[in-house]
Each structure stands twice: as C-alpha cells, then as structure tokens.
GROMACS .gro file of C-alpha atoms in nm:
model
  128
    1UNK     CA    1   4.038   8.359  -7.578
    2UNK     CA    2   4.047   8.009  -7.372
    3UNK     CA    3   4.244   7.736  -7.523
    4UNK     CA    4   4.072   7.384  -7.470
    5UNK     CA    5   4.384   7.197  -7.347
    6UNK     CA    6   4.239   6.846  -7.393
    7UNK     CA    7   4.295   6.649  -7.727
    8UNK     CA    8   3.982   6.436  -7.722
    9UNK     CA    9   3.674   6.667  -7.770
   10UNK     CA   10   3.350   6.575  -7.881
   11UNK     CA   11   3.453   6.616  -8.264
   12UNK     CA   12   3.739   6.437  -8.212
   13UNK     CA   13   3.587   6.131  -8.046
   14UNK     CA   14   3.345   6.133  -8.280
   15UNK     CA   15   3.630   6.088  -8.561
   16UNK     CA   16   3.764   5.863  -8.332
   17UNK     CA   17   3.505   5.602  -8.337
   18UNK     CA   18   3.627   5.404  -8.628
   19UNK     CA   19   3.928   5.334  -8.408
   20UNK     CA   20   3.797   5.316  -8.109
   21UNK     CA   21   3.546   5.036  -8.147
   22UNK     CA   22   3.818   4.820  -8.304
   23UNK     CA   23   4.025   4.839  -7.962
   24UNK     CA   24   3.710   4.795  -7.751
   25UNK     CA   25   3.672   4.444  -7.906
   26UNK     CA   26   4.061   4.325  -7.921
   27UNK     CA   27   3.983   4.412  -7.512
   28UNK     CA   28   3.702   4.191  -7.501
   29UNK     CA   29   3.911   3.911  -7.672
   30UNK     CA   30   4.219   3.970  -7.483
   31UNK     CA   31   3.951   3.976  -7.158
   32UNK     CA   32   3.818   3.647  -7.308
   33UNK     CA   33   4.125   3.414  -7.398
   34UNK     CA   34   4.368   3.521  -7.086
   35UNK     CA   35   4.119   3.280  -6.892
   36UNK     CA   36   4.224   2.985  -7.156
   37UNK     CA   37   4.578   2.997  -7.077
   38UNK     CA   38   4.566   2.888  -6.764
   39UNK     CA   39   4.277   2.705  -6.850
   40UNK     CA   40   4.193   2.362  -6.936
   41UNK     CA   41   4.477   2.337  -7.210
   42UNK     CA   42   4.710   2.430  -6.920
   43UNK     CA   43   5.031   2.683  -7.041
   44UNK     CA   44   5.209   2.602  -7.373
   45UNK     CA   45   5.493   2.890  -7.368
   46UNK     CA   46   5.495   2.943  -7.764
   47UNK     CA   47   5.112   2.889  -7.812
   48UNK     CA   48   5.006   3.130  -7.531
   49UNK     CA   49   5.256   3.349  -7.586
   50UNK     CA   50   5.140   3.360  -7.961
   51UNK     CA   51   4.786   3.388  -7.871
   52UNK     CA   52   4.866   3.659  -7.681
   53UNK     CA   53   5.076   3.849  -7.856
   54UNK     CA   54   4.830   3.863  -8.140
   55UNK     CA   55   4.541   4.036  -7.950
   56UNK     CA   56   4.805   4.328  -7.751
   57UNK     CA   57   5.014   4.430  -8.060
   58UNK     CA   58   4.757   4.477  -8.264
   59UNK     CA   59   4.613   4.654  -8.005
   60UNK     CA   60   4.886   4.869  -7.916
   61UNK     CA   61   4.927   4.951  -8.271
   62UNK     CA   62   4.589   5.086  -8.311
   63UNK     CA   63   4.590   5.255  -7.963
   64UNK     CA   64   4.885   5.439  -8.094
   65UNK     CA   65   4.749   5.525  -8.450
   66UNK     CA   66   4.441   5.680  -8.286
   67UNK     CA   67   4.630   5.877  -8.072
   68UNK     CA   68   4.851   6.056  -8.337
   69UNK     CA   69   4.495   6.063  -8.521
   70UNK     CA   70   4.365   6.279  -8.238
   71UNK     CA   71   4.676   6.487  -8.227
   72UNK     CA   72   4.634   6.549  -8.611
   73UNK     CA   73   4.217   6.588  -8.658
   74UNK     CA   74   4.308   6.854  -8.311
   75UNK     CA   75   4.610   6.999  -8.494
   76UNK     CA   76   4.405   7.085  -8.859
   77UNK     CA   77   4.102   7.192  -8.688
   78UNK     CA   78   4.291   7.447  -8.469
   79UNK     CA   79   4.487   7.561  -8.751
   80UNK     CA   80   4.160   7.594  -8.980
   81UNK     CA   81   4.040   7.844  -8.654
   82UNK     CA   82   4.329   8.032  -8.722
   83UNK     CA   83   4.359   8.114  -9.055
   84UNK     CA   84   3.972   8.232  -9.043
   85UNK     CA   85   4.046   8.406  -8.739
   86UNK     CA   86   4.332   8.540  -8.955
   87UNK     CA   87   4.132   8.628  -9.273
   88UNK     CA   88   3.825   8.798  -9.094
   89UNK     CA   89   4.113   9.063  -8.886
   90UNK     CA   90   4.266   9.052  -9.235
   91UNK     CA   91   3.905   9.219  -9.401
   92UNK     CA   92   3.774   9.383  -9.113
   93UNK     CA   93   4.130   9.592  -9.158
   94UNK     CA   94   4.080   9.635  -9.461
   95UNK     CA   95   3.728   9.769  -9.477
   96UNK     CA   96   3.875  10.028  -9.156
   97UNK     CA   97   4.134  10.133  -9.378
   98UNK     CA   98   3.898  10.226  -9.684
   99UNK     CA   99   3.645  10.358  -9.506
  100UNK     CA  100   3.939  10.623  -9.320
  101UNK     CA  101   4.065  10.625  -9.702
  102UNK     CA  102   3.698  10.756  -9.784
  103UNK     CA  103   3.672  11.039  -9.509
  104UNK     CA  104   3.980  11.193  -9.559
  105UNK     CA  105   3.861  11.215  -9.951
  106UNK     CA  106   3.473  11.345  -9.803
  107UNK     CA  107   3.717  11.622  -9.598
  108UNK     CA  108   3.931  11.692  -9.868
  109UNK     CA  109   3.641  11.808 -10.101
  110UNK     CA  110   3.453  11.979  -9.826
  111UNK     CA  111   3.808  12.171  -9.732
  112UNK     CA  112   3.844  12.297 -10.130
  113UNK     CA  113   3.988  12.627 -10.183
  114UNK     CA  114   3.641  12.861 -10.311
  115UNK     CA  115   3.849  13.075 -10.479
  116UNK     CA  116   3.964  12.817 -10.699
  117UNK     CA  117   3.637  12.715 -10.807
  118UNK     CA  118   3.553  13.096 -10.900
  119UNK     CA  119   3.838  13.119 -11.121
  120UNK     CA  120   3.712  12.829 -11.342
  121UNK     CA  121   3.403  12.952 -11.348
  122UNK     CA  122   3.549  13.308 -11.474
  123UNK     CA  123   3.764  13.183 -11.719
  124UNK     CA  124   3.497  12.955 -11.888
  125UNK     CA  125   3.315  13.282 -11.913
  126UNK     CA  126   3.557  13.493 -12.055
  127UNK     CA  127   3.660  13.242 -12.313
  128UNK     CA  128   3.278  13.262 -12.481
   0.00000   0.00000   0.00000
C-alpha cells in the first residue's frame, strides 16, 4: 500500500479552512498598511513597529497552530485507517480459523470408527 507523504490533502484543507481564511486576511492587512509606513505619516519607530507587529505575530501564531492542526487531523485519520485495517485482518482471521475449526470437526465425523457405532447399536438391543 502507497503512503500519501503530503500533510495537506483535500480533507485536511478542508478542516483547514477555518484557519486558513483568517491568515489570508491578516496578509491583506499586512499587504495594506506596509504602504502607510512609509507613507504620508512618514516612519514613527514605536508606532510602525507596533502596527506591524500586530498584523505578523498574530499571523505567525495562527500559521503555526494550523500547521500542528494539519499534523494532528493527518495523524488521527491515519491512525483511524489503522485500527480498521487492524480489526477487519483481526475478523477475517478469525472467521479462517473457525471455518478450519469446522472442517476438521466435518472430517472427524466422516472418519468415525463403524465398528463403534455397531456396538451401540448391539448393546441397546440386548439390553431390551
């Protein structure tokens, strides 16, 4: 069996969404207000910087989060595969070992001594 090596599939993205759309607009923003610092307000070092700073950590915050997000909605849905992949070897097993459990019973009866069967017979006639 192939192993998808990626960590974003289509599942995943689509889980993803809540995050992603969140970062798509602190990119717009950050896109939008680097203009104003060198802009007509010219560069104030602690207002800039705070302006900044308050569009890329959040951002890298959330870029982060949804990362480990993808690692962990990748992580449970693999191990969900495996444990059903797990439980269906687990039963198909099983149901190979009863049904060799049920022919060796099937060649056990066919394999009875004849003999034996006589002598019952016999001795639940004699006993009348």
């Amino acid at each position: 069996m192939e192993q998808d090596r990626t960590i974003f599939d289509k599942d995943t993205f689509l889980d993803l969404t809540v995050n992603m759309i969140p970062l798509f607009i602190m990119a717009f923003f950050f896109v939008l207000f680097l203009p104003m610092v060198y802009g007509p307000f010219g560069w104030d070092s602690t207002y800039s910087l705070l302006q900044i700073g308050l569009i890329l950590v959040p951002f890298g915050l959330l870029a982060i989060l949804t990362y480990f997000s993808a690692v962990a909605i990748e992580g449970d849905a693999n191990e969900t595969e495996a444990r059903e992949a797990a439980e269906a070897d687990a039963e198909a097993e099983a149901a190979a070992e009863a049904e060799t459990v049920d022919e060796e019973a099937d060649a056990e009866a066919d394999t009875a001594d004849p003999d034996a069967d006589a002598d019952v017979k016999t001795e639940t006639v004699d006993e009348e």
